[in-house]
């Protein structure tokens, strides 16, 4: 675990050094003060080519098989309805964190000596009441709606998945140093979330495993596929592509996590997002 996380940290560090200038444009958005559903990152009018060619062959795949992948502990549950999946999540990570209250059994002080830049943010993990209603038969939406501030998806362990934006005035690349040893952190209000690879999940489930769902119903997989670690160049503008997966032998659009910005999603949802209350 530490060595894996260490290399990831170094990746971040190199990344910060080499690319911070290039991505400054992406750092002005709002995550922590405006966590509700309005989208304030730019909607990209897509000139995508490869994906639209496949419009007629994707969409409509029943994703209900993924319901059983969620942990179904006290922190998360999924109800499968005719047209949607309703995921209720308390957003309580099943791994240790320096952001749990010190009297919580899952509290662990930050113990990754290889990131001397780590700095605890002032928030603690607090139980949430997130309900996501996600299309059961996700379909491409050519408007590719921007992902919202706050949760844009949910991981199998009940933790919210956020996009690549930081709070106003904050730089997401500096916020990397507030991520705990499992690469998450809480926002004001206590909502714990991942912007990047949730290494606890990829370590326990596998680096190629199904990790969670975005609000549009398309699944998120880990960074590895056929023993190869993917890069952004392997993916489209929305950070995914179409082919078969173990859960979908007929093929499905799916997102992949990569080590580089934007990590989980790119220029908006591939499909039509469902809705979220919290
Ligand atoms: Zn954050
Ligand atoms: Zn893939």
Tab-separated table of C-alpha atoms and ligand atoms in Angstrom:
chain	number	residue	atom	x	y	z
A	1	UNK	CA	0.000	0.000	0.000
A	2	UNK	CA	2.574	2.616	0.955
A	3	UNK	CA	4.742	1.952	-2.053
A	4	UNK	CA	1.808	2.137	-4.395
A	5	UNK	CA	0.637	5.348	-2.830
A	6	UNK	CA	4.151	6.673	-2.868
A	7	UNK	CA	4.488	6.253	-6.581
A	8	UNK	CA	1.143	7.886	-7.024
A	9	UNK	CA	2.291	10.841	-4.979
A	10	UNK	CA	5.338	11.189	-7.068
A	11	UNK	CA	3.155	11.120	-10.113
A	12	UNK	CA	1.175	13.968	-8.693
A	13	UNK	CA	4.262	15.877	-7.848
A	14	UNK	CA	5.741	15.491	-11.277
A	15	UNK	CA	2.432	16.351	-12.689
A	16	UNK	CA	2.196	19.511	-10.668
A	17	UNK	CA	5.614	20.583	-11.743
A	18	UNK	CA	5.210	19.820	-15.380
A	19	UNK	CA	1.657	20.651	-16.145
A	20	UNK	CA	0.407	23.163	-13.672
A	21	UNK	CA	0.715	25.995	-16.124
A	22	UNK	CA	-1.217	24.175	-18.764
A	23	UNK	CA	-4.191	23.396	-16.616
A	24	UNK	CA	-4.592	26.616	-14.717
A	25	UNK	CA	-7.770	27.209	-16.631
A	26	UNK	CA	-9.317	24.237	-14.924
A	27	UNK	CA	-8.718	25.402	-11.392
A	28	UNK	CA	-11.114	28.221	-10.955
A	29	UNK	CA	-14.208	26.295	-10.288
A	30	UNK	CA	-16.163	25.596	-7.244
A	31	UNK	CA	-16.530	22.439	-5.320
A	32	UNK	CA	-16.729	23.112	-1.685
A	33	UNK	CA	-19.042	26.039	-1.364
A	34	UNK	CA	-21.435	25.137	-4.071
A	35	UNK	CA	-21.919	21.458	-3.796
A	36	UNK	CA	-25.424	21.193	-5.016
A	37	UNK	CA	-26.449	20.245	-8.426
A	38	UNK	CA	-25.961	23.232	-10.620
A	39	UNK	CA	-23.174	22.794	-13.032
A	40	UNK	CA	-20.760	25.611	-13.325
A	41	UNK	CA	-18.013	24.065	-15.281
A	42	UNK	CA	-18.112	24.701	-18.939
A	43	UNK	CA	-20.263	22.623	-21.123
A	44	UNK	CA	-18.273	21.480	-24.040
A	45	UNK	CA	-20.006	21.491	-27.314
A	46	UNK	CA	-18.668	18.257	-28.497
A	47	UNK	CA	-17.117	17.791	-31.822
A	48	UNK	CA	-16.531	14.229	-30.906
A	49	UNK	CA	-16.318	11.869	-33.755
A	50	UNK	CA	-15.550	8.345	-32.715
A	51	UNK	CA	-18.183	8.239	-30.020
A	52	UNK	CA	-21.062	9.594	-32.038
A	53	UNK	CA	-20.482	6.967	-34.649
A	54	UNK	CA	-21.492	4.435	-32.097
A	55	UNK	CA	-24.623	6.143	-30.924
A	56	UNK	CA	-26.951	3.590	-32.360
A	57	UNK	CA	-25.113	0.669	-30.869
A	58	UNK	CA	-24.758	1.952	-27.337
A	59	UNK	CA	-27.268	2.983	-24.785
A	60	UNK	CA	-30.049	0.942	-23.487
A	61	UNK	CA	-27.865	-1.670	-21.845
A	62	UNK	CA	-29.385	-2.824	-18.574
A	63	UNK	CA	-26.926	-1.976	-15.810
A	64	UNK	CA	-28.895	-3.575	-12.987
A	65	UNK	CA	-26.263	-6.306	-12.713
A	66	UNK	CA	-24.034	-3.654	-11.144
A	67	UNK	CA	-26.327	-3.242	-8.159
A	68	UNK	CA	-24.830	-6.314	-6.538
A	69	UNK	CA	-21.364	-4.797	-6.755
A	70	UNK	CA	-22.192	-2.218	-4.118
A	71	UNK	CA	-21.241	-3.177	-0.605
A	72	UNK	CA	-24.735	-3.279	0.883
A	73	UNK	CA	-23.418	-2.566	4.323
A	74	UNK	CA	-25.069	0.001	6.490
A	75	UNK	CA	-23.525	2.738	4.391
A	76	UNK	CA	-24.970	2.011	0.955
A	77	UNK	CA	-27.890	0.258	-0.683
A	78	UNK	CA	-29.302	0.034	-4.178
A	79	UNK	CA	-32.904	-0.445	-5.248
A	80	UNK	CA	-33.464	-1.613	-8.818
A	81	UNK	CA	-36.620	-0.205	-10.383
A	82	UNK	CA	-38.029	-0.604	-13.885
A	83	UNK	CA	-36.250	2.437	-15.241
A	84	UNK	CA	-33.678	3.398	-12.673
A	85	UNK	CA	-31.380	2.415	-9.859
A	86	UNK	CA	-31.801	4.301	-6.618
A	87	UNK	CA	-28.587	4.372	-4.634
A	88	UNK	CA	-28.708	5.575	-1.053
A	89	UNK	CA	-25.325	6.344	0.406
A	90	UNK	CA	-24.048	7.624	3.717
A	91	UNK	CA	-20.693	8.521	2.224
A	92	UNK	CA	-18.728	6.801	4.970
A	93	UNK	CA	-15.512	5.252	3.629
A	94	UNK	CA	-14.788	1.696	4.762
A	95	UNK	CA	-11.097	2.504	4.999
A	96	UNK	CA	-9.143	4.428	7.563
A	97	UNK	CA	-8.750	8.143	7.243
A	98	UNK	CA	-7.113	11.005	9.032
A	99	UNK	CA	-10.426	12.789	8.496
A	100	UNK	CA	-12.497	10.555	10.739
A	101	UNK	CA	-13.002	11.868	14.223
A	102	UNK	CA	-10.230	10.668	16.464
A	103	UNK	CA	-12.676	8.569	18.496
A	104	UNK	CA	-13.795	6.673	15.385
A	105	UNK	CA	-12.223	3.201	15.017
A	106	UNK	CA	-11.399	4.109	11.417
A	107	UNK	CA	-9.433	7.162	12.432
A	108	UNK	CA	-5.792	6.905	11.520
A	109	UNK	CA	-3.350	9.752	11.571
A	110	UNK	CA	-1.830	10.463	8.203
A	111	UNK	CA	0.975	7.977	7.801
A	112	UNK	CA	2.462	8.467	4.421
A	113	UNK	CA	5.903	9.846	5.141
A	114	UNK	CA	6.651	10.138	1.462
A	115	UNK	CA	4.356	13.064	1.052
A	116	UNK	CA	5.869	15.707	3.317
A	117	UNK	CA	3.531	18.222	1.736
A	118	UNK	CA	0.457	16.593	3.217
A	119	UNK	CA	-1.712	19.036	5.057
A	120	UNK	CA	-4.915	18.168	6.807
A	121	UNK	CA	-7.837	20.295	5.729
A	122	UNK	CA	-10.136	21.598	8.485
A	123	UNK	CA	-13.061	19.272	7.738
A	124	UNK	CA	-14.105	15.961	9.267
A	125	UNK	CA	-16.009	13.104	7.679
A	126	UNK	CA	-19.704	13.377	8.473
A	127	UNK	CA	-22.465	10.960	7.550
A	128	UNK	CA	-24.412	12.131	4.510
A	129	UNK	CA	-27.798	11.283	3.077
A	130	UNK	CA	-27.137	11.039	-0.648
A	131	UNK	CA	-29.786	9.556	-2.905
A	132	UNK	CA	-28.909	9.136	-6.563
A	133	UNK	CA	-31.506	8.073	-9.077
A	134	UNK	CA	-29.555	6.714	-12.007
A	135	UNK	CA	-30.864	5.553	-15.394
A	136	UNK	CA	-31.059	1.767	-15.521
A	137	UNK	CA	-30.662	1.827	-19.309
A	138	UNK	CA	-28.097	4.592	-19.839
A	139	UNK	CA	-27.998	6.248	-23.223
A	140	UNK	CA	-25.676	8.659	-24.929
A	141	UNK	CA	-26.729	12.281	-24.745
A	142	UNK	CA	-25.072	14.388	-27.389
A	143	UNK	CA	-25.386	17.512	-25.269
A	144	UNK	CA	-22.904	15.953	-22.810
A	145	UNK	CA	-24.148	17.903	-19.845
A	146	UNK	CA	-21.435	19.250	-17.569
A	147	UNK	CA	-20.845	17.322	-14.394
A	148	UNK	CA	-22.157	19.061	-11.275
A	149	UNK	CA	-20.222	20.424	-8.385
A	150	UNK	CA	-20.501	18.021	-5.530
A	151	UNK	CA	-21.199	14.361	-6.261
A	152	UNK	CA	-21.203	13.319	-9.922
A	153	UNK	CA	-21.228	9.642	-9.010
A	154	UNK	CA	-20.968	7.126	-6.220
A	155	UNK	CA	-18.388	4.460	-5.484
A	156	UNK	CA	-19.275	0.935	-4.390
A	157	UNK	CA	-18.276	1.762	-0.818
A	158	UNK	CA	-20.758	4.670	-0.511
A	159	UNK	CA	-18.219	7.423	-1.138
A	160	UNK	CA	-19.058	10.311	-3.444
A	161	UNK	CA	-17.116	10.762	-6.676
A	162	UNK	CA	-16.368	14.394	-7.545
A	163	UNK	CA	-15.108	15.876	-10.769
A	164	UNK	CA	-11.767	17.529	-11.435
A	165	UNK	CA	-12.714	20.954	-10.111
A	166	UNK	CA	-11.693	22.598	-6.838
A	167	UNK	CA	-13.417	25.251	-4.798
A	168	UNK	CA	-13.200	28.876	-5.986
A	169	UNK	CA	-9.766	30.214	-5.393
A	170	UNK	CA	-8.412	26.749	-4.749
A	171	UNK	CA	-6.189	24.756	-7.005
A	172	UNK	CA	-7.078	21.105	-7.351
A	173	UNK	CA	-3.423	20.235	-7.732
A	174	UNK	CA	-2.646	21.814	-4.388
A	175	UNK	CA	-5.620	20.026	-2.909
A	176	UNK	CA	-3.942	16.754	-3.812
A	177	UNK	CA	-1.860	17.337	-0.729
A	178	UNK	CA	-4.945	17.246	1.449
A	179	UNK	CA	-5.946	13.789	0.214
A	180	UNK	CA	-5.560	11.114	2.866
A	181	UNK	CA	-3.611	7.931	2.256
A	182	UNK	CA	-6.536	6.523	0.287
A	183	UNK	CA	-6.791	9.626	-1.878
A	184	UNK	CA	-9.975	11.171	-0.540
A	185	UNK	CA	-10.839	14.206	1.531
A	186	UNK	CA	-13.922	15.863	3.012
A	187	UNK	CA	-15.415	19.180	1.937
A	188	UNK	CA	-17.065	21.627	4.326
A	189	UNK	CA	-20.190	19.870	5.513
A	190	UNK	CA	-18.213	16.677	5.913
A	191	UNK	CA	-18.875	15.144	2.501
A	192	UNK	CA	-15.975	12.813	1.843
A	193	UNK	CA	-15.082	12.263	-1.817
A	194	UNK	CA	-12.637	11.044	-4.389
A	195	UNK	CA	-11.416	13.167	-7.302
A	196	UNK	CA	-8.802	10.632	-8.369
A	197	UNK	CA	-8.195	6.901	-8.170
A	198	UNK	CA	-9.630	5.540	-4.919
A	199	UNK	CA	-6.629	3.374	-4.167
A	200	UNK	CA	-8.346	1.473	-1.364
A	201	UNK	CA	-10.852	0.180	-3.875
A	202	UNK	CA	-8.400	-0.560	-6.650
A	203	UNK	CA	-6.156	-2.361	-4.175
A	204	UNK	CA	-8.937	-4.464	-2.728
A	205	UNK	CA	-11.076	-5.032	-5.824
A	206	UNK	CA	-8.406	-4.905	-8.491
A	207	UNK	CA	-7.042	-2.155	-10.660
A	208	UNK	CA	-9.307	-3.205	-13.493
A	209	UNK	CA	-12.437	-3.571	-11.395
A	210	UNK	CA	-15.777	-1.811	-11.490
A	211	UNK	CA	-15.462	1.027	-8.991
A	212	UNK	CA	-18.743	2.900	-9.127
A	213	UNK	CA	-21.330	4.667	-11.242
A	214	UNK	CA	-21.585	8.172	-12.543
A	215	UNK	CA	-24.964	9.817	-12.448
A	216	UNK	CA	-25.625	9.021	-16.103
A	217	UNK	CA	-25.568	5.291	-15.396
A	218	UNK	CA	-22.316	4.518	-17.153
A	219	UNK	CA	-19.865	2.518	-15.045
A	220	UNK	CA	-16.433	3.610	-13.881
A	221	UNK	CA	-13.603	1.108	-14.041
A	222	UNK	CA	-10.113	1.234	-12.598
A	223	UNK	CA	-7.056	2.385	-14.542
A	224	UNK	CA	-5.929	-0.995	-15.842
A	225	UNK	CA	-7.349	-2.941	-18.759
A	226	UNK	CA	-5.878	-6.151	-20.150
A	227	UNK	CA	-2.881	-5.610	-17.871
A	228	UNK	CA	-2.192	-2.204	-19.411
A	229	UNK	CA	-2.454	1.023	-17.448
A	230	UNK	CA	-4.535	3.364	-19.537
A	231	UNK	CA	-3.771	7.003	-20.235
A	232	UNK	CA	-6.061	9.804	-21.302
A	233	UNK	CA	-5.013	9.139	-24.888
A	234	UNK	CA	-6.816	5.816	-24.726
A	235	UNK	CA	-10.101	7.551	-23.909
A	236	UNK	CA	-12.506	10.017	-25.478
A	237	UNK	CA	-13.308	13.550	-24.299
A	238	UNK	CA	-15.608	12.198	-21.587
A	239	UNK	CA	-12.927	9.858	-20.303
A	240	UNK	CA	-14.363	6.608	-21.547
A	241	UNK	CA	-14.755	4.257	-24.455
A	242	UNK	CA	-16.875	1.363	-25.644
A	243	UNK	CA	-16.111	-2.321	-25.522
A	244	UNK	CA	-16.999	-5.415	-23.567
A	245	UNK	CA	-16.229	-5.745	-19.866
A	246	UNK	CA	-16.610	-8.725	-17.534
A	247	UNK	CA	-20.042	-7.461	-16.494
A	248	UNK	CA	-21.120	-6.524	-20.020
A	249	UNK	CA	-19.924	-9.101	-22.534
A	250	UNK	CA	-21.981	-7.369	-25.229
A	251	UNK	CA	-20.070	-4.132	-24.677
A	252	UNK	CA	-20.946	-0.889	-22.971
A	253	UNK	CA	-19.664	2.643	-22.759
A	254	UNK	CA	-17.616	3.019	-19.584
A	255	UNK	CA	-15.346	5.512	-17.923
A	256	UNK	CA	-11.844	4.717	-16.774
A	257	UNK	CA	-9.789	6.320	-14.063
A	258	UNK	CA	-6.335	7.475	-15.144
A	259	UNK	CA	-3.381	8.967	-13.328
A	260	UNK	CA	-3.682	12.285	-15.136
A	261	UNK	CA	-6.116	15.145	-14.982
A	262	UNK	CA	-9.096	14.948	-15.362
A	263	UNK	CA	-8.769	11.518	-13.708
A	264	UNK	CA	-12.350	10.187	-13.838
A	265	UNK	CA	-14.536	12.291	-16.126
A	266	UNK	CA	-13.578	14.726	-18.860
A	267	UNK	CA	-15.811	17.242	-20.589
A	268	UNK	CA	-19.136	16.196	-19.118
A	269	UNK	CA	-21.390	13.187	-18.892
A	270	UNK	CA	-21.429	10.774	-21.791
A	271	UNK	CA	-25.080	10.041	-21.140
A	272	UNK	CA	-28.139	11.696	-19.695
A	273	UNK	CA	-27.603	12.153	-15.968
A	274	UNK	CA	-30.171	11.125	-13.407
A	275	UNK	CA	-30.752	13.193	-10.347
A	276	UNK	CA	-29.414	13.520	-6.873
A	277	UNK	CA	-30.725	14.702	-3.545
A	278	UNK	CA	-28.722	15.228	-0.425
B	1	LIG	ZN1	-12.451	17.846	-3.108
B	2	LIG	ZN1	-12.316	0.033	-21.121
